[in-house]
Coordinates of C-alpha atoms in Angstrom, one line a residue:
M713 CA 10.5 -29.5 39.6
R714 CA 10.2 -32.4 42.1
V715 CA 12.9 -33.0 44.6
E716 CA 14.2 -35.9 46.1
P717 CA 12.2 -37.2 49.1
I718 CA 13.7 -37.5 52.6
P719 CA 12.3 -40.7 54.7
L720 CA 10.7 -39.5 58.0
S721 CA 13.5 -41.7 59.8
R722 CA 16.1 -39.3 58.4
C723 CA 14.2 -35.9 58.3
A724 CA 16.4 -34.7 61.1
L725 CA 19.8 -35.8 59.7
P726 CA 21.9 -33.3 57.9
A727 CA 21.1 -33.5 54.3
H728 CA 20.2 -31.0 51.6
P729 CA 20.9 -28.3 54.0
E730 CA 19.8 -25.5 51.8
R731 CA 16.3 -26.6 51.5
T732 CA 13.8 -24.5 53.2
V733 CA 11.7 -26.2 55.8
A734 CA 9.4 -23.5 57.3
A735 CA 8.2 -20.0 57.1
H736 CA 8.4 -19.2 60.7
A737 CA 8.3 -16.0 62.6
G738 CA 9.1 -13.8 59.7
Q739 CA 12.0 -16.0 58.6
L740 CA 12.7 -18.8 56.2
L741 CA 14.3 -21.6 58.2
D742 CA 16.4 -24.1 56.2
R743 CA 17.2 -27.7 56.8
Q744 CA 20.6 -26.9 58.7
R745 CA 18.9 -25.0 61.1
F746 CA 16.0 -27.5 61.6
C747 CA 18.7 -30.3 62.3
A748 CA 20.5 -28.0 64.6
D749 CA 17.4 -27.1 66.7
V750 CA 16.4 -30.8 66.8
A751 CA 19.8 -31.9 68.0
A752 CA 19.8 -29.1 70.6
A753 CA 16.2 -30.5 72.0
V754 CA 17.6 -34.1 71.9
S755 CA 20.4 -33.0 74.0
A756 CA 18.3 -31.3 76.7
L757 CA 16.1 -34.1 76.7
Q758 CA 18.6 -36.8 77.1
H759 CA 19.1 -35.3 80.7
Q760 CA 15.5 -35.6 81.7
T761 CA 14.3 -38.8 83.3
P762 CA 10.4 -39.0 82.1
P763 CA 10.1 -41.8 79.7
C764 CA 6.6 -40.2 78.0
Y765 CA 6.0 -36.7 77.1
A766 CA 2.7 -35.4 76.1
L767 CA 3.3 -32.7 73.3
Y768 CA 1.3 -29.7 72.5
H769 CA 2.1 -26.6 70.6
E770 CA 0.1 -24.3 68.1
D771 CA 3.4 -23.5 66.1
A772 CA 4.1 -26.0 63.7
Y773 CA 7.6 -25.7 63.5
L774 CA 8.3 -25.7 67.2
F775 CA 6.1 -28.7 67.2
A776 CA 8.2 -30.6 64.6
V777 CA 11.2 -29.8 66.6
L778 CA 9.9 -31.3 69.5
L779 CA 8.4 -34.2 67.9
F780 CA 11.6 -35.3 66.0
A781 CA 13.7 -34.5 69.2
L782 CA 11.4 -36.6 71.4
W783 CA 11.8 -39.6 68.9
H784 CA 15.6 -39.3 68.6
A785 CA 15.7 -39.0 72.4
G786 CA 13.9 -42.5 72.7
K787 CA 10.9 -40.8 74.4
I788 CA 7.4 -42.1 74.1
V789 CA 5.4 -39.4 72.3
V790 CA 1.7 -38.6 72.9
I791 CA 0.2 -36.0 70.8
A792 CA -2.6 -34.3 72.8
G793 CA -5.7 -33.1 70.9
N794 CA -6.1 -29.9 73.1
N795 CA -4.3 -28.3 75.9
C796 CA -7.4 -27.9 78.2
P797 CA -6.7 -28.3 81.8
A798 CA -8.7 -31.4 82.2
T799 CA -6.6 -33.0 79.2
A800 CA -3.3 -32.1 81.0
D801 CA -4.6 -33.4 84.2
E802 CA -5.5 -36.7 82.6
L803 CA -2.2 -37.1 80.7
A804 CA -0.2 -36.1 83.7
G805 CA -2.2 -38.7 85.8
Q806 CA -1.0 -41.4 83.3
G807 CA 2.5 -40.4 83.8
C808 CA 3.2 -38.1 80.9
A809 CA 5.3 -35.2 81.5
L810 CA 3.9 -32.1 79.6
I811 CA 6.2 -30.4 76.8
G812 CA 5.2 -27.4 74.6
A813 CA 2.5 -24.9 75.2
W814 CA -0.1 -25.8 78.0
Q815 CA -2.6 -23.6 79.4
G816 CA -1.3 -22.2 82.8
R817 CA 1.4 -24.8 83.0
E818 CA 5.2 -24.2 82.4
S819 CA 6.7 -26.9 80.4
P820 CA 10.0 -25.4 79.5
L821 CA 12.9 -27.4 77.8
A822 CA 16.2 -25.7 78.6
S823 CA 18.7 -25.4 75.7
P824 CA 22.1 -26.6 76.5
A825 CA 25.2 -24.7 76.6
E826 CA 26.9 -26.7 74.0
V827 CA 25.4 -29.4 71.7
N828 CA 27.9 -32.2 70.7
I829 CA 25.5 -34.7 69.7
E830 CA 25.3 -36.9 66.3
L831 CA 22.0 -38.0 65.4
H832 CA 21.3 -41.2 63.6
A833 CA 18.3 -42.5 61.5
L834 CA 15.3 -43.4 63.5
S835 CA 14.4 -47.2 63.9
P836 CA 11.0 -47.6 62.1
A837 CA 10.5 -50.6 64.5
D838 CA 10.9 -48.3 67.5
T839 CA 9.4 -45.2 66.5
Q840 CA 5.7 -44.2 66.9
L841 CA 3.2 -41.7 68.4
T842 CA 0.0 -42.0 70.1
L843 CA -3.0 -39.8 69.2
F844 CA -6.4 -39.6 70.8
T845 CA -9.9 -39.5 69.4
S846 CA -13.2 -39.9 70.9
G847 CA -14.2 -43.5 71.1
S848 CA -17.8 -44.8 70.6
N849 CA -18.0 -45.1 74.4
G850 CA -17.4 -41.5 75.0
R851 CA -14.0 -41.9 76.5
P852 CA -10.8 -40.6 74.6
K853 CA -9.5 -43.5 72.6
A854 CA -5.6 -43.8 72.1
I855 CA -4.5 -44.7 68.6
V856 CA -1.0 -45.7 68.0
K857 CA 1.0 -44.6 64.7
T858 CA 4.1 -46.3 64.0
L859 CA 6.7 -44.5 61.8
P860 CA 6.1 -46.9 58.7
Q861 CA 2.3 -46.3 58.8
L862 CA 3.1 -42.7 58.7
Q863 CA 5.7 -43.1 56.0
R864 CA 3.3 -45.2 53.7
E865 CA 0.6 -42.3 54.4
I866 CA 3.0 -39.8 53.1
D867 CA 4.3 -41.9 50.2
A868 CA 0.7 -42.4 48.9
L869 CA -0.3 -38.6 49.1
E870 CA 3.1 -38.0 47.1
A871 CA 2.1 -40.5 44.4
Q872 CA -1.5 -39.2 44.3
W873 CA -0.8 -35.3 44.3
G874 CA 2.9 -34.5 44.3
L875 CA 3.0 -33.4 40.6
L876 CA -0.1 -31.2 41.3
L877 CA 1.8 -29.5 44.1
G878 CA 5.1 -29.1 42.7
G879 CA 7.2 -26.7 44.9
S880 CA 4.2 -25.2 46.6
A881 CA 4.4 -24.5 50.3
A882 CA 1.7 -25.9 52.8
A883 CA -0.5 -23.2 54.6
A884 CA -3.1 -24.5 57.1
T885 CA -6.0 -23.2 58.8
V886 CA -6.3 -26.7 60.7
S887 CA -4.0 -28.0 63.5
H888 CA -1.4 -30.3 63.2
Q889 CA -2.4 -32.0 66.5
H890 CA -4.8 -34.4 64.7
I891 CA -3.9 -36.8 62.0
Y892 CA -5.2 -34.8 59.1
G893 CA -3.2 -31.7 59.9
L894 CA -0.1 -33.7 60.9
L895 CA 0.1 -35.4 57.6
F896 CA -0.7 -32.6 55.4
R897 CA 0.5 -29.5 57.2
L898 CA 3.7 -30.9 58.5
L899 CA 5.1 -34.5 57.8
W900 CA 4.1 -34.5 54.2
P901 CA 5.8 -31.2 53.3
L902 CA 8.7 -31.9 55.5
A903 CA 9.5 -35.5 53.9
S904 CA 8.8 -34.1 50.4
G905 CA 11.2 -31.1 50.5
R906 CA 8.4 -28.6 50.7
C907 CA 8.1 -25.5 52.9
F908 CA 5.4 -25.4 55.5
H909 CA 3.9 -22.2 57.2
S910 CA 4.4 -22.7 61.0
Q911 CA 1.6 -20.4 62.1
L912 CA -2.0 -21.6 62.3
F913 CA -3.9 -19.2 60.4
L914 CA -7.3 -18.7 62.0
S915 CA -9.1 -17.6 58.6
P916 CA -8.2 -17.2 55.0
E917 CA -7.6 -13.5 55.2
P918 CA -4.2 -13.3 57.1
M919 CA -3.0 -16.6 55.4
L920 CA -3.4 -15.0 51.9
K921 CA -1.5 -11.7 53.4
A922 CA 1.4 -14.0 54.6
L923 CA 1.6 -15.9 51.4
A924 CA 1.8 -12.7 49.4
G925 CA 1.3 -14.7 46.3
Q926 CA 4.0 -17.2 46.5
P927 CA 3.0 -20.8 45.4
A928 CA 1.1 -22.6 48.0
Y929 CA -1.6 -25.2 48.8
W930 CA -4.3 -24.7 51.5
V931 CA -5.0 -27.4 54.1
A932 CA -8.6 -26.4 55.2
S933 CA -11.6 -27.9 56.7
P934 CA -15.1 -27.9 55.6
A935 CA -16.4 -25.4 58.5
Q936 CA -13.9 -22.9 56.9
L937 CA -14.7 -23.5 53.3
K938 CA -18.5 -23.4 53.8
R939 CA -18.4 -19.9 55.4
L940 CA -16.5 -18.2 52.4
D941 CA -18.7 -15.6 51.0
E942 CA -18.8 -12.7 48.5
L943 CA -16.1 -10.9 50.6
T944 CA -13.6 -13.5 49.9
E945 CA -10.6 -12.7 47.8
W946 CA -11.7 -15.3 45.1
D947 CA -9.0 -14.3 42.6
Q948 CA -6.2 -15.1 45.3
L949 CA -7.8 -18.4 46.2
A950 CA -7.5 -19.3 42.4
G951 CA -3.9 -19.2 42.8
F952 CA -3.6 -22.0 45.1
S953 CA -2.1 -25.2 43.5
A954 CA -4.8 -27.3 45.5
I955 CA -7.3 -26.7 48.3
F956 CA -7.7 -29.9 50.7
S957 CA -10.5 -30.3 52.8
S958 CA -11.1 -33.1 55.7
G959 CA -12.7 -33.7 58.9
G960 CA -16.2 -34.2 57.6
P961 CA -18.2 -33.9 54.2
L962 CA -17.9 -30.5 52.3
P963 CA -21.8 -29.5 51.5
P964 CA -22.2 -29.8 47.6
E965 CA -23.3 -26.2 47.7
A966 CA -20.2 -25.1 49.1
A967 CA -17.9 -27.0 46.7
A968 CA -19.8 -25.7 44.0
Q969 CA -19.4 -22.1 44.9
I970 CA -15.8 -22.5 45.3
E971 CA -15.6 -24.2 41.9
R972 CA -17.7 -21.4 40.3
L973 CA -16.1 -18.5 41.8
C974 CA -12.4 -19.4 41.7
G975 CA -12.3 -22.4 39.5
Q976 CA -11.0 -24.6 42.4
R977 CA -12.2 -28.1 42.9
V978 CA -11.6 -28.7 46.3
I979 CA -10.1 -31.9 47.1
E980 CA -11.7 -33.8 50.0
V981 CA -10.1 -36.6 51.9
Y982 CA -12.1 -39.2 53.8
G983 CA -10.5 -41.1 56.6
S984 CA -9.9 -41.0 60.4
S985 CA -7.3 -41.3 63.1
E986 CA -7.9 -45.0 63.5
T987 CA -7.8 -45.9 59.8
G988 CA -5.8 -43.3 58.0
G989 CA -6.7 -42.1 54.7
I990 CA -9.4 -44.1 53.0
A991 CA -10.5 -42.1 49.9
W992 CA -10.8 -38.6 48.0
R993 CA -13.1 -36.7 45.9
C994 CA -12.8 -33.5 44.0
S995 CA -16.2 -32.8 42.2
A996 CA -19.0 -30.7 43.4
Q997 CA -21.6 -32.6 41.3
D998 CA -20.5 -36.1 42.1
T999 CA -20.9 -37.3 45.9
R1000 CA -18.9 -40.8 45.4
W1001 CA -15.5 -41.3 46.8
T1002 CA -12.5 -43.0 45.3
P1003 CA -10.6 -45.3 47.5
F1004 CA -6.7 -44.9 47.6
A1005 CA -4.5 -47.5 46.1
G1006 CA -4.6 -50.6 48.5
I1007 CA -8.0 -49.9 50.1
G1008 CA -10.5 -52.6 50.1
F1009 CA -14.0 -53.2 51.5
S1010 CA -16.1 -56.0 52.5
R1011 CA -19.2 -56.9 54.2
G1012 CA -19.4 -58.6 57.8
E1013 CA -22.0 -60.8 58.7
D1014 CA -24.0 -58.3 60.6
G1015 CA -23.8 -56.1 57.4
R1016 CA -21.3 -53.6 58.7
C1017 CA -18.5 -52.6 56.2
L1018 CA -15.1 -54.0 56.8
L1019 CA -11.9 -52.0 55.8
T1020 CA -8.5 -53.4 54.8
S1021 CA -5.7 -50.8 54.5
P1022 CA -1.9 -50.5 54.1
Y1023 CA -2.5 -47.7 57.0
L1024 CA -3.6 -49.9 59.4
P1025 CA -1.4 -51.6 62.0
D1026 CA -1.8 -55.1 60.7
A1027 CA -3.8 -57.0 58.0
S1028 CA -6.9 -57.4 60.1
A1029 CA -10.2 -56.0 58.6
Y1030 CA -11.4 -53.0 60.5
P1031 CA -15.1 -52.6 61.2
M1032 CA -16.3 -49.2 60.0
D1033 CA -18.3 -46.5 62.0
D1034 CA -20.0 -45.1 58.8
R1035 CA -22.6 -46.6 56.9
I1036 CA -21.2 -47.3 53.3
E1037 CA -22.9 -48.2 50.2
L1038 CA -20.5 -49.8 47.6
H1039 CA -20.8 -48.9 43.8
G1040 CA -19.8 -51.2 40.9
D1041 CA -17.4 -48.6 39.5
G1042 CA -15.4 -49.4 42.8
R1043 CA -16.2 -46.2 44.2
F1044 CA -18.7 -45.6 47.4
S1045 CA -21.2 -43.2 49.1
L1046 CA -21.3 -42.3 52.7
M1047 CA -24.6 -43.1 54.4
G1048 CA -24.1 -41.7 57.9
R1049 CA -22.8 -42.9 61.3
L1050 CA -23.5 -45.9 63.0
D1051 CA -22.6 -44.3 66.5
R1052 CA -23.0 -40.9 68.2
I1053 CA -19.5 -39.3 67.2
V1054 CA -20.0 -36.1 65.2
K1055 CA -17.8 -33.4 63.9
V1056 CA -18.3 -29.9 65.1
E1057 CA -16.1 -27.4 63.1
E1058 CA -13.9 -30.7 62.4
K1059 CA -13.4 -31.2 66.1
R1060 CA -14.6 -34.8 66.8
L1061 CA -17.0 -35.1 69.8
S1062 CA -18.6 -37.8 71.3
L1063 CA -22.2 -36.7 72.3
D1064 CA -22.4 -39.2 74.7
A1065 CA -19.1 -37.8 76.7
L1066 CA -20.6 -34.6 76.7
E1067 CA -23.9 -35.9 78.1
N1068 CA -21.9 -37.7 80.7
A1069 CA -20.0 -34.6 81.6
L1070 CA -23.3 -32.5 81.9
T1071 CA -24.9 -35.2 84.1
Q1072 CA -21.9 -34.7 86.7
S1073 CA -23.7 -31.5 87.7
D1074 CA -25.9 -31.5 90.7
W1075 CA -28.4 -29.2 88.7
V1076 CA -28.8 -32.1 85.6
E1077 CA -30.7 -35.2 86.0
Q1078 CA -30.6 -35.9 82.4
A1079 CA -28.9 -34.5 79.2
H1080 CA -29.5 -35.3 75.5
C1081 CA -27.3 -33.6 72.8
L1082 CA -27.7 -33.3 69.1
L1083 CA -25.8 -31.5 66.2
L1084 CA -27.8 -28.9 64.4
S1085 CA -26.2 -28.3 60.7
N1086 CA -26.5 -25.2 58.8
R1087 CA -23.9 -23.0 57.5
R1088 CA -22.1 -23.5 61.0
D1089 CA -22.4 -26.9 62.7
R1090 CA -23.5 -26.3 66.5
V1091 CA -24.3 -28.6 69.5
A1092 CA -27.7 -28.3 71.0
T1093 CA -28.7 -29.7 74.6
A1094 CA -32.0 -30.7 76.1
I1095 CA -31.7 -30.5 79.8
V1096 CA -33.8 -32.1 82.6
L1097 CA -33.2 -30.3 85.7
T1098 CA -32.9 -31.7 89.4
E1099 CA -34.8 -29.9 92.1
S1100 CA -31.8 -28.0 92.8
G1101 CA -31.3 -27.1 89.3
L1102 CA -34.8 -26.0 88.7
D1103 CA -34.5 -23.7 91.8
A1104 CA -31.4 -22.2 90.4
L1105 CA -33.1 -21.4 87.1
R1106 CA -36.1 -19.8 89.0
R1107 CA -33.5 -17.7 91.1
Q1108 CA -30.7 -17.0 88.9
G1109 CA -32.4 -17.2 85.5
R1110 CA -31.7 -19.3 82.4
A1111 CA -28.4 -17.6 81.2
A1112 CA -26.6 -17.8 84.5
V1113 CA -27.6 -21.7 84.7
F1114 CA -26.0 -22.4 81.2
K1115 CA -23.2 -20.2 81.8
S1116 CA -22.4 -22.3 84.8
L1117 CA -22.7 -25.4 82.8
R1118 CA -20.5 -24.3 80.1
R1119 CA -17.8 -23.3 82.6
Q1120 CA -18.0 -26.9 83.9
L1121 CA -17.6 -28.4 80.4
Q1122 CA -14.6 -26.2 79.6
R1123 CA -12.5 -28.1 81.9
A1124 CA -12.8 -31.1 79.6
F1125 CA -14.0 -29.9 76.3
E1126 CA -12.8 -27.2 73.6
S1127 CA -15.0 -24.3 73.5
V1128 CA -16.1 -24.7 69.8
V1129 CA -17.7 -28.1 70.7
L1130 CA -19.8 -26.7 73.6
P1131 CA -23.6 -26.3 73.4
R1132 CA -24.7 -23.2 71.6
K1133 CA -28.4 -23.8 72.2
W1134 CA -30.1 -25.0 75.3
L1135 CA -33.4 -26.1 76.4
F1136 CA -34.7 -27.0 79.8
F1137 CA -37.6 -29.5 80.4
D1138 CA -39.3 -31.5 83.2
S1139 CA -38.7 -34.8 81.1
L1140 CA -37.4 -35.3 77.7
P1141 CA -39.9 -35.5 75.1
I1142 CA -40.5 -39.1 73.6
T1143 CA -42.2 -40.4 70.8
R1144 CA -45.1 -43.0 71.0
Q1145 CA -42.5 -45.6 70.5
G1146 CA -40.6 -44.3 73.7
K1147 CA -37.8 -42.9 71.7
I1148 CA -36.5 -39.5 72.4
D1149 CA -38.5 -37.0 70.0
H1150 CA -35.5 -35.8 67.8
A1151 CA -38.1 -34.1 65.4
L1152 CA -39.7 -32.2 68.2
L1153 CA -36.5 -31.1 69.7
R1154 CA -35.0 -29.9 66.5
Q1155 CA -38.0 -27.9 65.7
L1156 CA -38.0 -26.1 69.0
F1157 CA -34.3 -25.5 68.5
A1158 CA -35.0 -23.9 65.0
L1159 CA -37.4 -21.3 66.2
D1160 CA -36.6 -17.9 64.9
S1161 CA -35.7 -15.9 67.8
A1162 CA -37.0 -12.8 66.1
K1163 CA -40.6 -14.4 65.9
Y1164 CA -41.0 -16.9 68.7
P1165 CA -40.3 -16.0 72.6
Q1166 CA -37.2 -17.2 74.4
L1167 CA -38.5 -20.7 76.0
L1168 CA -37.0 -20.8 79.5
Y1169 CA -38.8 -24.1 80.6
C1170 CA -41.1 -26.9 79.1
Q1171 CA -43.3 -29.3 80.8
I1172 CA -44.7 -31.9 78.6
A1173 CA -47.7 -34.6 79.2
T1174 CA -49.7 -36.7 76.9
N1175 CA -52.2 -34.0 75.8
S1176 CA -51.0 -30.9 77.7
A1177 CA -47.8 -28.8 77.8
E1178 CA -46.7 -25.8 79.9
L1179 CA -44.3 -23.5 78.4
E1180 CA -42.5 -20.7 80.3
F1181 CA -41.4 -17.7 78.1
R1182 CA -39.5 -14.5 78.2
I1183 CA -40.8 -11.9 75.9
Q1184 CA -37.9 -10.5 74.4
P1185 CA -38.0 -6.7 73.4
E1186 CA -36.3 -7.7 70.0
L1187 CA -39.3 -9.4 68.7
V1188 CA -40.4 -8.2 65.3
Y1189 CA -44.2 -7.7 66.6
F1190 CA -43.3 -4.8 68.8
D1191 CA -42.1 -2.6 65.9
G1192 CA -44.8 0.0 65.2
H1193 CA -47.3 -1.7 67.6
F1194 CA -47.1 0.8 69.2
P1195 CA -44.6 3.8 69.0
G1196 CA -43.7 4.7 72.6
M1197 CA -45.8 2.0 74.1
P1198 CA -44.8 -1.4 72.5
I1199 CA -47.3 -4.0 73.4
L1200 CA -47.6 -7.8 71.9
P1201 CA -50.5 -8.2 69.4
G1202 CA -53.4 -10.4 70.3
V1203 CA -52.9 -12.0 66.7
T1204 CA -49.4 -13.0 67.7
Q1205 CA -50.4 -14.7 70.8
L1206 CA -53.1 -16.7 68.7
A1207 CA -50.3 -17.7 66.2
W1208 CA -48.1 -18.9 69.0
A1209 CA -50.7 -21.0 70.6
E1210 CA -51.6 -22.8 67.4
H1211 CA -48.0 -23.0 66.3
Y1212 CA -46.9 -24.8 69.7
G1213 CA -50.1 -26.8 69.7
K1214 CA -49.2 -28.5 66.4
L1215 CA -45.7 -28.9 67.5
F1216 CA -46.5 -30.8 70.8
F1217 CA -49.8 -32.5 69.7
S1218 CA -50.8 -34.5 66.7
I1219 CA -53.3 -31.8 65.0
E1220 CA -54.0 -33.1 61.6
Q1221 CA -57.5 -31.5 61.1
P1222 CA -58.1 -28.2 59.6
F1223 CA -58.7 -25.1 61.6
L1224 CA -62.6 -24.1 61.9
T1225 CA -63.1 -21.5 64.3
M1226 CA -62.3 -19.9 67.8
E1227 CA -64.3 -20.1 70.9
A1228 CA -64.3 -17.8 74.0
V1229 CA -61.4 -15.8 73.2
K1230 CA -60.2 -13.3 75.6
F1231 CA -57.6 -10.7 75.8
K1232 CA -57.6 -9.5 79.5
K1233 CA -54.3 -7.9 80.1
I1234 CA -51.6 -6.6 77.7
I1235 CA -48.3 -8.2 77.5
L1236 CA -45.1 -5.9 77.6
P1237 CA -41.4 -6.4 76.5
D1238 CA -39.5 -8.6 78.8
A1239 CA -42.6 -10.1 80.6
L1240 CA -42.4 -13.7 81.9
I1241 CA -45.3 -15.8 80.4
K1242 CA -46.5 -19.3 81.1
M1243 CA -48.5 -20.8 78.2
T1244 CA -50.7 -23.6 79.2
L1245 CA -51.8 -25.7 76.2
E1246 CA -54.3 -28.6 76.4
W1247 CA -55.3 -30.8 73.3
R1248 CA -58.9 -32.6 73.5
D1249 CA -58.9 -35.0 70.9
E1250 CA -62.5 -36.0 71.2
T1251 CA -63.7 -32.6 70.7
C1252 CA -61.0 -31.5 68.6
K1253 CA -60.3 -28.4 70.6
L1254 CA -56.9 -26.7 71.5
Y1255 CA -57.2 -24.9 74.8
F1256 CA -54.7 -22.2 75.5
D1257 CA -54.0 -19.8 78.3
L1258 CA -51.1 -17.1 78.6
S1259 CA -50.4 -15.9 82.1
S1260 CA -48.0 -14.3 84.4
V1261 CA -47.5 -14.8 88.0
S1262 CA -50.5 -12.7 89.3
E1263 CA -53.0 -12.6 86.3
S1264 CA -54.0 -14.2 83.1
H1265 CA -53.3 -12.3 80.1
S1266 CA -55.4 -14.2 77.3
S1267 CA -57.1 -17.4 76.8
G1268 CA -59.5 -19.3 74.6
R1269 CA -60.3 -22.4 72.3
M1270 CA -59.3 -23.2 68.9
V1271 CA -61.6 -25.5 67.0
Y1272 CA -60.5 -27.8 64.5
G1273 CA -62.7 -30.1 61.9
A1274 CA -62.9 -33.6 61.6
R1275 CA -59.9 -35.6 60.0
S1276 CA -60.3 -35.8 56.2

């Protein structure tokens, strides 16, 4: 049975005191308790002078209490995307007092001894909050959301899916510090009279245990949904009234698996912090999106898609950063991004910002980042080292260098978006058109660590390359070759030479034969090896040499035939 909704402007006012608001710390808290907690926080805030507060708290109930208290106390509210030290420093530098749970910083809010305060409905014209998202220039972009904008979004969600959810509670594996979680996990259930679970569940298992079979809907992300596997409790997932996903497209194979194994058709929601909700879909077979009511599209003179929406701050058309293909049935398809903003585990990341941060190091002359997508999205980084960086690489080793760079990045970026794969170059590889060679970088990052050596450093010229490797003991070629005395097979060295030769040079001719091949010294596990490759197009020959500091281990020439 649907219950009477409560406008956001009146959510902290005493009405329907018996309704359950949140499952928090093992208790069910009703509206009477929520309103009392908000009033106590307002009473404390009224005695504090800062006009602006940066709010962060992982617990959704405590976050909600502070959010409404700040609004009712007439404070400016800034919702921080994370509680990293650099974020705290940045917001404090902008004049924001910190409130909630911040890393290594106390931000207490003392409860008054006596609360004697009467709250009134919030003024829609004077109530707003600011969220941050990555701008196209790599700097965090402030986005203001007014109370009417948030209310219109909630009303649209309730109109679309209210009957489907019924009295289900909201359970989430995504944060409310961003617009998707803020709406679906907190504001929508609060205004519609549904309960929300205050705990942020890190995976489905503890969430299902906490729900104990009670009616609920799951506010999830593509990163979490595509990691579901045969060990997932599919019968329990089948009991959800709905599963929502946002923050990036859910791979069709993941949507199909969920529908096949538990009968749930995941409801994907497309939008952004800037635009609010734009569209939705819920079929594993159809990639097209259905716009929400009131959403309109047009084309600018440059062909860019322009959005009109009731969730934007005014009637102006908003230029989209996604490529959109409109269809005759009113739906559309997403065709990729126009900028370098990516989603890593649904965390929005500017690759430009990450590169700029890396180049602040004395060790980094140039950096180029890209997103690798598989079962789990990961950031990979190609680094051109300075002289001091190269010296650190030689003296301290590859692991020490990238660990140092990661520590530097952790002040400004959440751990989940930090690079997971690293390559070091003397210069970034470029195509004949002078563009960074993304195809080559992706092939290098994709090499199987069980079959190829660890690439420490790479120097690339037009027709030559020098690669420095560590021959890791875990390579499959050492197994059984030989028992008690593992050595790298000669045939493996030849296969590597040809593989890397074809990666770096345009060798399109068929292989014919080998010349002057010599195996001079065995290669043992953990050896540091330099592979020198040279391609001579006029003779169709690939010269290779594998050597260590003191001696050559193998060398020869591979001969290729004429182009067909």
